[in-house]
């Protein structure tokens, strides 16, 4: 038990500091038993972890930034509200879903430091959550049975400080992409940042894994534009680029959350025109979709200007012509320029799509982010500040990924469509690469998917039915299409995108086989960069504190 005298006063403290520390000691002595009383006293594996961790956290609390106000246990009336606020996948929000025995909603950097130090000291699994969009829920759920864990939730740490003169911004990990876009747009109409297209995604997770968006052909990934960072390491130290060293700085830009807790990134702002142009056009099989896609495949990566990004999404609908199932292909574009230039490019390079002036909408970059998220035209830009995900994104879901390196033939596309119509529920999205993505070397940062890729594939399956039986049904449908796509995608390894987390690629149970389990998915996500990541991990976190079911392992026999 913590005693009133656990804090030793420094000889040079002011009276104010001394009184503050005495008051903190008193608060710990009074509040810690109250906190412990909120933990169930029934015999369970969670009890000793919770009690020990709470005592440790309270002992590391700073007088002017008390951690007690940031802690939630299952007996707290707000616990479920806090936990569920950033659960984006209903697969991981059931009565049987493993839940954390404690949540720390960090309000200050010292809360992160305390969480790290206590997780290490008490040997407790710590999950780190910024926006909750991890497609396998690894930021707030344990997929390893009977392993107690707590969540370090970063959503309160969301400050954004944009410096237009320097063309940089410091962005804390708990901010959302929408908040980043809004903050920059309020400072400048001619600056932006290459972020993803879902405004409620958290900065910490998306940039740690790469972070792609519709300006990547011009400016690369979000991670390609990071110039500094603040990281709490395994020893609780707050480091920046200079103090962490270039190896660790390399690893945290796309290598995932295996090396420390990211508090903030310093990003390089990019220059954009005041006016950008977007369109969204759909065509079915009966409307010549196959020929249009073949033409898109020929130009989208290597022949279009880098300022133009055209995403292709395919899904199954009921044909209004034949009354049977058909494929609907949707082309969504962003051009960093005006509609006249966009029309000129499309007429020359992709004439089969038949883009008209009426299809093109000129707007600001911030408005285009809303357009790409399917908000109606004219939606106020401050909607980007809404941290509540659109209802269509709060469902049961599964995502997988692939990379296509050689064009898929007409017969190949037709066979894929036939399979999609058979399965009915799966959506395929092709995101074109090329441009800046092909210019950056594979080893520049951990993200390796560069030159040679035509486009990235996302498999997306959503469903509303509850229960394990329904989940297994839809998961298997997704896996069936993924297996069918084998001849058309990358090989040796079959590459995957870390932001589209997929536990089908392998699970690390963090035991004696950790390195070999990690290699299964690590090579797919990182290719040869995996080996450098392992060496850095072994150096900076030899006892593997920062781990999850698909984290970077240490070298064998190091802990």
Coordinates of C-alpha atoms in Angstrom, one line a residue:
X1 CA 0.0 0.0 0.0
X2 CA 1.2 3.5 -0.7
X3 CA 2.2 5.5 2.4
X4 CA 2.0 9.2 3.1
X5 CA 5.7 9.5 2.9
X6 CA 6.4 7.9 -0.4
X7 CA 7.4 11.2 -2.0
X8 CA 10.9 12.5 -1.1
X9 CA 11.0 16.2 -1.3
X10 CA 14.0 17.7 -3.2
X11 CA 16.2 19.9 -1.2
X12 CA 15.7 22.9 -3.5
X13 CA 11.9 22.7 -3.8
X14 CA 9.8 25.8 -3.2
X15 CA 7.2 25.8 -0.5
X16 CA 4.6 25.6 -3.2
X17 CA 6.1 22.5 -4.7
X18 CA 6.4 20.9 -1.2
X19 CA 2.8 21.6 -0.4
X20 CA 1.7 20.2 -3.8
X21 CA 3.6 17.0 -3.2
X22 CA 2.2 16.6 0.3
X23 CA -1.3 17.1 -1.1
X24 CA -0.6 14.5 -3.8
X25 CA 0.5 12.0 -1.1
X26 CA -2.7 12.7 0.8
X27 CA -4.8 12.2 -2.3
X28 CA -3.1 8.9 -3.1
X29 CA -3.6 7.6 0.4
X30 CA -7.3 8.5 0.3
X31 CA -8.1 7.8 -3.4
X32 CA -6.2 4.6 -4.0
X33 CA -8.4 2.5 -1.8
X34 CA -11.4 4.0 -3.5
X35 CA -10.0 3.1 -6.9
X36 CA -9.2 -0.4 -5.8
X37 CA -12.7 -0.8 -4.4
X38 CA -14.1 -0.3 -8.0
X39 CA -12.3 -3.6 -9.0
X40 CA -14.3 -6.7 -8.5
X41 CA -13.0 -8.7 -5.5
X42 CA -14.0 -12.0 -7.0
X43 CA -11.1 -14.4 -7.7
X44 CA -10.0 -13.6 -11.3
X45 CA -6.7 -13.2 -13.1
X46 CA -7.4 -9.5 -13.6
X47 CA -7.5 -8.5 -9.9
X48 CA -3.7 -8.5 -9.1
X49 CA -2.9 -6.8 -12.4
X50 CA -5.5 -4.1 -11.8
X51 CA -4.5 -3.4 -8.2
X52 CA -0.8 -3.4 -8.9
X53 CA -1.1 -1.2 -11.9
X54 CA -3.4 1.3 -10.2
X55 CA -1.0 1.6 -7.3
X56 CA 1.9 2.1 -9.7
X57 CA 0.0 4.7 -11.8
X58 CA -1.0 6.7 -8.7
X59 CA 2.6 6.7 -7.4
X60 CA 3.8 8.2 -10.7
X61 CA 1.1 10.9 -10.7
X62 CA 2.3 14.5 -10.9
X63 CA 0.8 17.1 -8.5
X64 CA -0.3 19.5 -11.2
X65 CA -1.4 16.8 -13.7
X66 CA -3.0 14.1 -11.5
X67 CA -3.6 10.9 -13.3
X68 CA -6.6 9.9 -11.2
X69 CA -9.0 11.9 -13.4
X70 CA -7.9 10.0 -16.5
X71 CA -8.5 6.4 -15.1
X72 CA -11.6 4.4 -15.7
X73 CA -12.3 0.9 -14.4
X74 CA -15.3 -1.4 -15.2
X75 CA -17.1 -0.3 -12.1
X76 CA -16.9 3.4 -13.2
X77 CA -20.3 4.5 -14.6
X78 CA -18.5 6.1 -17.6
X79 CA -16.3 3.1 -18.4
X80 CA -18.4 1.6 -21.2
X81 CA -19.0 5.0 -22.7
X82 CA -15.3 5.7 -22.8
X83 CA -14.5 2.2 -24.2
X84 CA -17.3 2.2 -26.8
X85 CA -16.8 5.8 -28.0
X86 CA -14.0 4.7 -30.4
X87 CA -15.1 1.2 -31.3
X88 CA -15.7 1.4 -35.1
X89 CA -16.3 -2.3 -35.7
X90 CA -19.3 -4.0 -34.0
X91 CA -17.5 -7.4 -34.3
X92 CA -15.5 -6.2 -31.3
X93 CA -18.3 -4.8 -29.2
X94 CA -20.2 -7.8 -27.9
X95 CA -20.8 -9.1 -24.4
X96 CA -18.2 -11.8 -25.0
X97 CA -15.5 -9.4 -26.3
X98 CA -12.5 -9.3 -24.0
X99 CA -12.4 -5.9 -22.3
X100 CA -9.6 -3.9 -20.6
X101 CA -9.5 -4.0 -16.9
X102 CA -8.6 -0.3 -16.9
X103 CA -8.5 2.6 -19.4
X104 CA -6.1 5.5 -19.1
X105 CA -7.4 8.5 -21.1
X106 CA -4.2 10.4 -21.1
X107 CA -4.6 14.1 -20.5
X108 CA -0.9 15.0 -20.3
X109 CA 2.4 13.4 -21.5
X110 CA 3.2 12.4 -17.9
X111 CA 0.2 10.0 -18.1
X112 CA 1.7 8.3 -21.0
X113 CA 5.0 8.0 -19.2
X114 CA 3.4 6.6 -16.1
X115 CA 1.4 4.1 -18.2
X116 CA 4.6 2.9 -20.0
X117 CA 6.7 2.7 -16.8
X118 CA 4.0 0.8 -14.9
X119 CA 3.1 -1.6 -17.7
X120 CA 6.8 -2.5 -17.9
X121 CA 7.2 -2.7 -14.1
X122 CA 4.1 -4.8 -13.6
X123 CA 4.4 -6.8 -16.8
X124 CA 1.0 -5.9 -18.0
X125 CA -0.1 -5.8 -21.7
X126 CA -0.9 -2.2 -22.8
X127 CA -3.0 -1.5 -25.9
X128 CA -2.6 2.0 -27.5
X129 CA -5.7 3.6 -29.2
X130 CA -5.9 6.9 -31.0
X131 CA -9.0 6.7 -33.3
X132 CA -10.1 3.1 -33.0
X133 CA -10.2 2.3 -36.7
X134 CA -7.9 -0.7 -36.5
X135 CA -9.7 -3.2 -38.7
X136 CA -8.9 -6.0 -36.3
X137 CA -9.6 -4.0 -33.1
X138 CA -6.1 -4.5 -31.8
X139 CA -6.0 -1.1 -30.2
X140 CA -8.7 -2.0 -27.7
X141 CA -9.2 -5.8 -27.8
X142 CA -6.9 -8.8 -27.0
X143 CA -7.2 -11.7 -29.4
X144 CA -5.0 -13.9 -27.2
X145 CA -7.2 -15.8 -24.7
X146 CA -6.9 -15.1 -21.0
X147 CA -4.4 -12.2 -21.2
X148 CA -5.5 -9.2 -19.1
X149 CA -4.7 -5.9 -20.6
X150 CA -5.4 -2.2 -20.2
X151 CA -5.9 0.6 -22.8
X152 CA -3.9 3.8 -23.1
X153 CA -6.4 6.0 -25.0
X154 CA -4.9 9.1 -26.7
X155 CA -8.1 10.9 -27.8
X156 CA -7.7 13.8 -25.4
X157 CA -4.2 14.6 -26.8
X158 CA -5.4 16.2 -30.0
X159 CA -3.7 19.6 -30.3
X160 CA -2.7 20.9 -33.8
X161 CA -0.3 23.7 -34.2
X162 CA 0.1 24.7 -37.9
X163 CA 2.9 27.2 -38.8
X164 CA 2.2 28.4 -42.4
X165 CA 5.4 30.4 -42.6
X166 CA 7.5 27.3 -41.9
X167 CA 5.0 25.1 -43.8
X168 CA 5.0 22.6 -40.9
X169 CA 2.5 21.5 -38.2
X170 CA 2.8 19.6 -34.9
X171 CA -0.1 17.2 -34.6
X172 CA -0.8 15.1 -31.5
X173 CA -1.6 11.5 -32.0
X174 CA -5.2 11.7 -30.6
X175 CA -6.3 14.2 -33.3
X176 CA -8.4 13.0 -36.2
X177 CA -7.6 13.4 -39.8
X178 CA -10.7 15.7 -40.1
X179 CA -9.4 17.9 -37.4
X180 CA -6.0 18.1 -39.1
X181 CA -7.6 19.1 -42.4
X182 CA -9.8 21.7 -40.8
X183 CA -7.0 23.2 -38.7
X184 CA -4.8 23.6 -41.8
X185 CA -7.6 25.0 -43.9
X186 CA -8.3 27.7 -41.3
X187 CA -4.8 28.9 -41.5
X188 CA -4.2 28.7 -45.3
X189 CA -6.2 28.0 -48.5
X190 CA -3.1 26.9 -50.3
X191 CA -1.7 24.4 -47.9
X192 CA -2.7 20.9 -47.1
X193 CA -1.4 17.5 -45.9
X194 CA -1.7 14.1 -47.7
X195 CA -4.0 12.3 -45.3
X196 CA -6.5 9.5 -45.8
X197 CA -10.1 10.0 -46.8
X198 CA -11.9 9.1 -43.6
X199 CA -12.1 12.1 -41.3
X200 CA -12.6 10.2 -38.0
X201 CA -9.4 8.1 -38.3
X202 CA -6.9 8.9 -35.6
X203 CA -3.5 10.4 -36.5
X204 CA -1.5 8.1 -34.3
X205 CA -2.5 4.8 -35.9
X206 CA -2.8 5.8 -39.5
X207 CA 0.6 7.5 -39.7
X208 CA 2.4 4.8 -37.7
X209 CA 1.3 2.3 -40.4
X210 CA 1.8 4.5 -43.5
X211 CA -1.3 6.6 -44.1
X212 CA -2.4 6.8 -47.7
X213 CA -4.7 9.3 -49.4
X214 CA -5.8 10.7 -52.7
X215 CA -2.8 13.0 -53.0
X216 CA -0.2 10.2 -52.6
X217 CA 0.6 10.1 -56.4
X218 CA 1.8 13.8 -56.0
X219 CA 3.2 13.8 -52.5
X220 CA 3.5 10.3 -51.2
X221 CA 2.1 8.9 -48.0
X222 CA 1.4 10.8 -44.8
X223 CA 4.4 9.1 -43.4
X224 CA 6.6 10.3 -46.2
X225 CA 6.0 13.8 -45.0
X226 CA 7.0 13.4 -41.3
X227 CA 10.0 15.4 -40.3
X228 CA 10.0 15.0 -36.5
X229 CA 8.1 13.3 -33.7
X230 CA 7.7 13.0 -30.0
X231 CA 7.8 9.5 -28.7
X232 CA 7.7 8.0 -25.2
X233 CA 10.1 5.1 -25.2
X234 CA 10.2 1.9 -23.0
X235 CA 12.1 3.8 -20.3
X236 CA 9.4 6.6 -20.1
X237 CA 11.6 9.2 -21.8
X238 CA 10.1 11.7 -24.1
X239 CA 12.2 11.8 -27.2
X240 CA 12.3 13.8 -30.4
X241 CA 14.1 13.0 -33.6
X242 CA 17.5 14.2 -32.4
X243 CA 17.4 12.3 -29.1
X244 CA 15.8 9.1 -30.4
X245 CA 18.3 8.7 -33.3
X246 CA 17.7 8.0 -37.0
X247 CA 17.0 4.2 -36.6
X248 CA 14.1 4.7 -34.3
X249 CA 12.9 7.7 -36.3
X250 CA 12.9 5.5 -39.4
X251 CA 11.0 2.7 -37.7
X252 CA 8.1 4.8 -36.4
X253 CA 7.3 6.1 -39.8
X254 CA 5.4 3.2 -41.1
X255 CA 6.6 0.3 -38.9
X256 CA 3.5 0.3 -36.6
X257 CA 3.2 0.8 -32.9
X258 CA 6.0 -1.6 -31.8
X259 CA 8.6 0.9 -30.7
X260 CA 7.1 3.4 -28.3
X261 CA 4.0 5.6 -27.8
X262 CA 3.7 8.4 -30.3
X263 CA 2.7 11.6 -28.7
X264 CA 2.9 13.9 -31.7
X265 CA 4.3 14.2 -35.3
X266 CA 5.8 17.2 -36.9
X267 CA 4.5 17.1 -40.5
X268 CA 5.6 18.9 -43.6
X269 CA 2.7 20.8 -45.2
X270 CA 2.3 20.7 -48.9
X271 CA 1.2 23.4 -51.3
X272 CA -2.1 23.0 -53.1
X273 CA -4.2 25.2 -55.4
X274 CA -7.1 27.1 -53.8
X275 CA -9.4 25.2 -56.1
X276 CA -9.5 21.4 -56.6
X277 CA -11.9 19.4 -58.7
X278 CA -13.7 16.2 -57.9
X279 CA -16.1 13.8 -59.6
X280 CA -17.9 10.6 -58.8
X281 CA -19.3 8.6 -61.8
X282 CA -20.7 5.1 -61.8
X283 CA -21.1 2.7 -64.7
X284 CA -22.5 -0.8 -64.9
X285 CA -21.6 -3.8 -67.1
X286 CA -24.4 -2.7 -69.3
X287 CA -22.9 0.8 -69.6
X288 CA -19.6 -0.5 -70.9
X289 CA -17.9 -0.7 -67.5
X290 CA -15.5 -3.5 -68.6
X291 CA -13.9 -1.4 -71.4
X292 CA -13.7 1.7 -69.2
X293 CA -11.9 -0.3 -66.5
X294 CA -9.4 -1.7 -69.0
X295 CA -8.7 1.9 -70.2
X296 CA -8.5 3.1 -66.5
X297 CA -6.0 0.3 -65.8
X298 CA -3.9 1.4 -68.7
X299 CA -3.6 5.1 -67.7
X300 CA -4.3 5.5 -64.0
X301 CA -0.9 4.7 -62.7
X302 CA 1.7 5.6 -65.3
X303 CA 0.1 8.0 -67.8
X304 CA -2.1 10.4 -65.8
X305 CA -0.6 13.6 -64.2
X306 CA 0.6 13.1 -60.7
X307 CA -1.9 15.7 -59.6
X308 CA -4.8 13.4 -60.6
X309 CA -6.0 10.4 -58.5
X310 CA -8.9 8.2 -59.7
X311 CA -10.0 5.5 -57.5
X312 CA -12.1 2.6 -58.8
X313 CA -14.6 0.8 -56.6
X314 CA -16.7 -2.3 -57.7
X315 CA -19.7 -3.8 -56.0
X316 CA -22.7 -6.0 -56.9
X317 CA -26.1 -4.4 -57.5
X318 CA -29.4 -5.3 -59.1
X319 CA -29.4 -4.3 -62.7
X320 CA -32.3 -1.9 -63.7
X321 CA -31.9 -3.2 -67.3
X322 CA -31.9 -7.0 -66.9
X323 CA -33.2 -7.4 -63.3
X324 CA -30.3 -9.7 -62.5
X325 CA -27.1 -9.1 -60.4
X326 CA -24.5 -6.9 -62.1
X327 CA -21.3 -5.1 -61.3
X328 CA -21.4 -1.4 -60.6
X329 CA -18.0 0.4 -61.1
X330 CA -17.6 3.8 -59.5
X331 CA -14.8 6.2 -60.5
X332 CA -14.0 8.9 -57.9
X333 CA -11.4 11.5 -58.7
X334 CA -9.5 14.4 -57.2
X335 CA -7.5 16.8 -59.3
X336 CA -5.3 19.5 -57.8
X337 CA -6.6 22.0 -60.4
X338 CA -9.7 23.3 -62.0
X339 CA -12.5 21.5 -63.9
X340 CA -11.3 22.7 -67.3
X341 CA -8.0 21.0 -66.9
X342 CA -9.7 17.9 -65.5
X343 CA -12.0 17.6 -68.5
X344 CA -9.1 18.1 -70.9
X345 CA -7.2 15.2 -69.2
X346 CA -10.1 12.9 -69.2
X347 CA -11.1 13.5 -72.8
X348 CA -7.5 12.7 -73.8
X349 CA -6.7 9.8 -71.5
X350 CA -9.9 8.2 -70.3
X351 CA -12.5 9.2 -73.0
X352 CA -14.6 6.0 -72.5
X353 CA -15.8 7.3 -69.1
X354 CA -17.5 10.2 -70.8
X355 CA -16.9 12.8 -68.1
X356 CA -19.0 15.9 -68.6
X357 CA -18.7 19.4 -67.1
X358 CA -21.7 18.7 -65.0
X359 CA -19.9 15.8 -63.4
X360 CA -17.1 18.0 -62.2
X361 CA -17.3 20.0 -58.9
X362 CA -14.8 22.7 -58.0
X363 CA -14.2 23.3 -54.3
X364 CA -11.6 23.8 -51.6
X365 CA -9.3 20.9 -50.6
X366 CA -11.1 20.7 -47.2
X367 CA -14.4 20.4 -48.9
X368 CA -13.1 17.7 -51.1
X369 CA -12.3 15.6 -48.0
X370 CA -16.0 15.7 -47.2
X371 CA -16.9 14.8 -50.8
X372 CA -14.7 11.8 -50.7
X373 CA -16.4 10.6 -47.5
X374 CA -19.8 10.8 -49.2
X375 CA -21.1 13.9 -47.5
X376 CA -23.5 15.9 -49.6
X377 CA -22.2 18.9 -51.7
X378 CA -22.3 22.0 -49.6
X379 CA -21.7 20.3 -46.3
X380 CA -20.1 22.9 -43.9
X381 CA -16.3 22.4 -43.6
X382 CA -16.6 22.3 -39.8
X383 CA -18.2 18.9 -40.1
X384 CA -14.6 17.7 -40.3
X385 CA -14.5 18.3 -36.5
X386 CA -17.2 15.7 -35.8
X387 CA -15.4 12.8 -34.1
X388 CA -18.5 10.6 -34.4
X389 CA -18.1 8.3 -37.4
X390 CA -20.9 8.2 -40.0
X391 CA -23.4 5.4 -39.3
X392 CA -22.5 3.5 -42.4
X393 CA -19.0 3.0 -41.0
X394 CA -20.3 1.6 -37.6
X395 CA -21.0 -1.9 -38.6
X396 CA -19.5 -5.4 -38.6
X397 CA -16.7 -5.5 -41.1
X398 CA -13.7 -7.3 -42.6
X399 CA -10.9 -5.8 -44.7
X400 CA -8.1 -7.4 -46.6
X401 CA -5.5 -6.1 -49.1
X402 CA -3.5 -7.0 -52.1
X403 CA -1.2 -5.4 -54.7
X404 CA -1.5 -5.7 -58.5
X405 CA 1.7 -5.5 -60.5
X406 CA 0.6 -6.5 -64.0
X407 CA -2.6 -5.5 -65.7
X408 CA -5.5 -7.9 -65.3
X409 CA -6.9 -9.1 -68.7
X410 CA -10.4 -8.7 -70.0
X411 CA -11.1 -12.4 -69.2
X412 CA -9.5 -12.0 -65.8
X413 CA -11.7 -9.1 -64.9
X414 CA -14.8 -10.9 -66.2
X415 CA -14.0 -13.9 -64.1
X416 CA -13.5 -11.8 -61.0
X417 CA -16.8 -10.2 -61.6
X418 CA -18.5 -13.6 -61.9
X419 CA -17.0 -14.5 -58.6
X420 CA -18.1 -11.3 -57.0
X421 CA -21.7 -11.8 -58.3
X422 CA -21.6 -15.3 -56.8
X423 CA -20.6 -14.1 -53.4
X424 CA -22.7 -10.8 -53.7
X425 CA -21.5 -8.9 -50.6
X426 CA -17.9 -8.0 -51.2
X427 CA -16.7 -4.7 -52.5
X428 CA -13.3 -4.3 -54.3
X429 CA -11.5 -1.0 -54.5
X430 CA -8.5 -0.3 -56.7
X431 CA -6.2 2.6 -55.6
X432 CA -3.7 3.6 -58.3
X433 CA -0.1 4.1 -57.4
X434 CA 2.7 5.5 -59.6
X435 CA 3.9 9.1 -59.5
X436 CA 5.7 10.0 -56.3
X437 CA 4.9 6.6 -54.9
X438 CA 7.2 5.0 -57.5
X439 CA 10.0 7.5 -57.0
X440 CA 10.6 6.8 -53.3
X441 CA 12.9 3.9 -52.6
X442 CA 11.5 0.8 -50.9
X443 CA 13.8 1.2 -48.0
X444 CA 13.3 4.9 -47.4
X445 CA 10.8 4.1 -44.6
X446 CA 9.4 0.8 -43.5
X447 CA 6.5 1.0 -46.0
X448 CA 7.9 -0.9 -49.0
X449 CA 5.2 -0.9 -51.7
X450 CA 6.6 1.5 -54.2
X451 CA 7.7 1.1 -57.9
X452 CA 6.2 -1.8 -59.8
X453 CA 2.8 -1.6 -58.2
X454 CA -0.1 -0.6 -60.5
X455 CA -2.7 -0.4 -57.7
X456 CA -3.6 -1.5 -54.2
X457 CA -6.7 -3.7 -53.7
X458 CA -9.0 -3.4 -50.8
X459 CA -11.5 -6.1 -50.0
X460 CA -14.4 -4.7 -48.0
X461 CA -17.2 -6.7 -46.5
X462 CA -19.9 -5.1 -44.2
X463 CA -22.8 -6.8 -42.5
X464 CA -25.5 -6.1 -40.0
X465 CA -26.3 -9.5 -38.7
X466 CA -25.1 -10.2 -35.1
X467 CA -23.4 -13.3 -33.7
X468 CA -20.4 -15.5 -34.4
X469 CA -22.2 -17.6 -37.0
X470 CA -23.0 -14.6 -39.2
X471 CA -19.4 -13.2 -38.7
X472 CA -17.8 -16.5 -39.7
X473 CA -20.1 -16.6 -42.8
X474 CA -19.0 -13.2 -44.0
X475 CA -15.4 -13.7 -43.1
X476 CA -15.3 -16.9 -45.1
X477 CA -16.9 -15.1 -48.1
X478 CA -14.2 -12.5 -48.0
X479 CA -11.5 -15.1 -47.7
X480 CA -13.0 -17.0 -50.7
X481 CA -12.7 -14.0 -53.0
X482 CA -9.2 -13.3 -51.6
X483 CA -8.2 -16.8 -52.5
X484 CA -9.7 -16.5 -56.0
X485 CA -7.6 -13.4 -56.6
X486 CA -4.3 -15.2 -56.1
X487 CA -3.4 -15.4 -59.8
X488 CA -3.8 -11.7 -60.3
X489 CA -1.8 -10.2 -57.4
X490 CA 1.7 -10.0 -56.1
X491 CA 3.6 -13.1 -55.2
X492 CA 6.6 -14.1 -53.1
X493 CA 5.6 -12.4 -50.9
X494 CA 1.9 -11.7 -51.4
X495 CA 2.1 -8.2 -50.2
X496 CA -0.3 -6.5 -47.8
X497 CA -0.9 -3.0 -46.5
X498 CA -0.5 -2.5 -42.7
X499 CA -3.3 0.1 -42.4
X500 CA -5.7 -2.7 -43.7
X501 CA -4.8 -4.9 -40.7
X502 CA -5.6 -8.5 -41.4
X503 CA -5.1 -11.3 -38.8
X504 CA -5.7 -13.9 -41.5
X505 CA -2.0 -13.2 -42.4
X506 CA -0.9 -14.5 -39.0
X507 CA -1.1 -13.9 -35.3
X508 CA 1.7 -13.4 -32.9
X509 CA 1.0 -15.1 -29.6
X510 CA 4.1 -13.5 -28.0
X511 CA 5.6 -16.8 -26.9
X512 CA 8.8 -18.7 -27.8
X513 CA 7.8 -18.7 -31.5
X514 CA 7.2 -14.9 -31.6
X515 CA 9.9 -14.2 -34.2
X516 CA 8.7 -16.9 -36.6
X517 CA 5.1 -15.9 -36.1
X518 CA 6.0 -12.3 -36.7
X519 CA 7.8 -13.2 -39.9
X520 CA 4.7 -14.7 -41.5
X521 CA 2.8 -11.3 -41.6
X522 CA 5.9 -9.1 -41.3
X523 CA 7.3 -10.0 -44.7
X524 CA 3.9 -9.4 -46.3
X525 CA 3.6 -5.9 -44.7
X526 CA 7.2 -4.8 -44.9
X527 CA 9.1 -7.1 -47.3
X528 CA 12.8 -6.9 -46.6
X529 CA 12.4 -3.9 -44.3
X530 CA 11.0 -6.4 -41.8
X531 CA 14.5 -7.5 -40.8
X532 CA 15.7 -4.0 -40.1
X533 CA 12.6 -3.4 -38.0
X534 CA 13.3 -6.5 -36.0
X535 CA 16.9 -5.3 -35.3
X536 CA 15.7 -1.8 -34.2
X537 CA 12.9 -3.4 -32.0
X538 CA 15.5 -5.6 -30.3
X539 CA 17.6 -2.6 -29.5
X540 CA 15.0 -0.2 -28.3
X541 CA 12.5 -2.6 -26.7
X542 CA 14.4 -5.8 -25.9
X543 CA 11.7 -7.1 -23.5
X544 CA 8.9 -6.5 -26.0
X545 CA 6.7 -4.1 -24.0
X546 CA 5.1 -2.5 -27.1
X547 CA 3.4 -5.5 -28.6
X548 CA 0.2 -6.7 -30.1
X549 CA -1.0 -9.6 -32.2
X550 CA 0.8 -8.3 -35.3
X551 CA 3.7 -6.3 -33.8
X552 CA 7.3 -6.4 -34.8
X553 CA 9.0 -9.2 -32.8
X554 CA 12.5 -9.1 -31.2
X555 CA 15.2 -11.4 -32.4
X556 CA 14.9 -15.0 -30.9
X557 CA 16.3 -15.6 -27.4
X558 CA 16.5 -11.9 -26.5
X559 CA 13.9 -11.9 -23.7

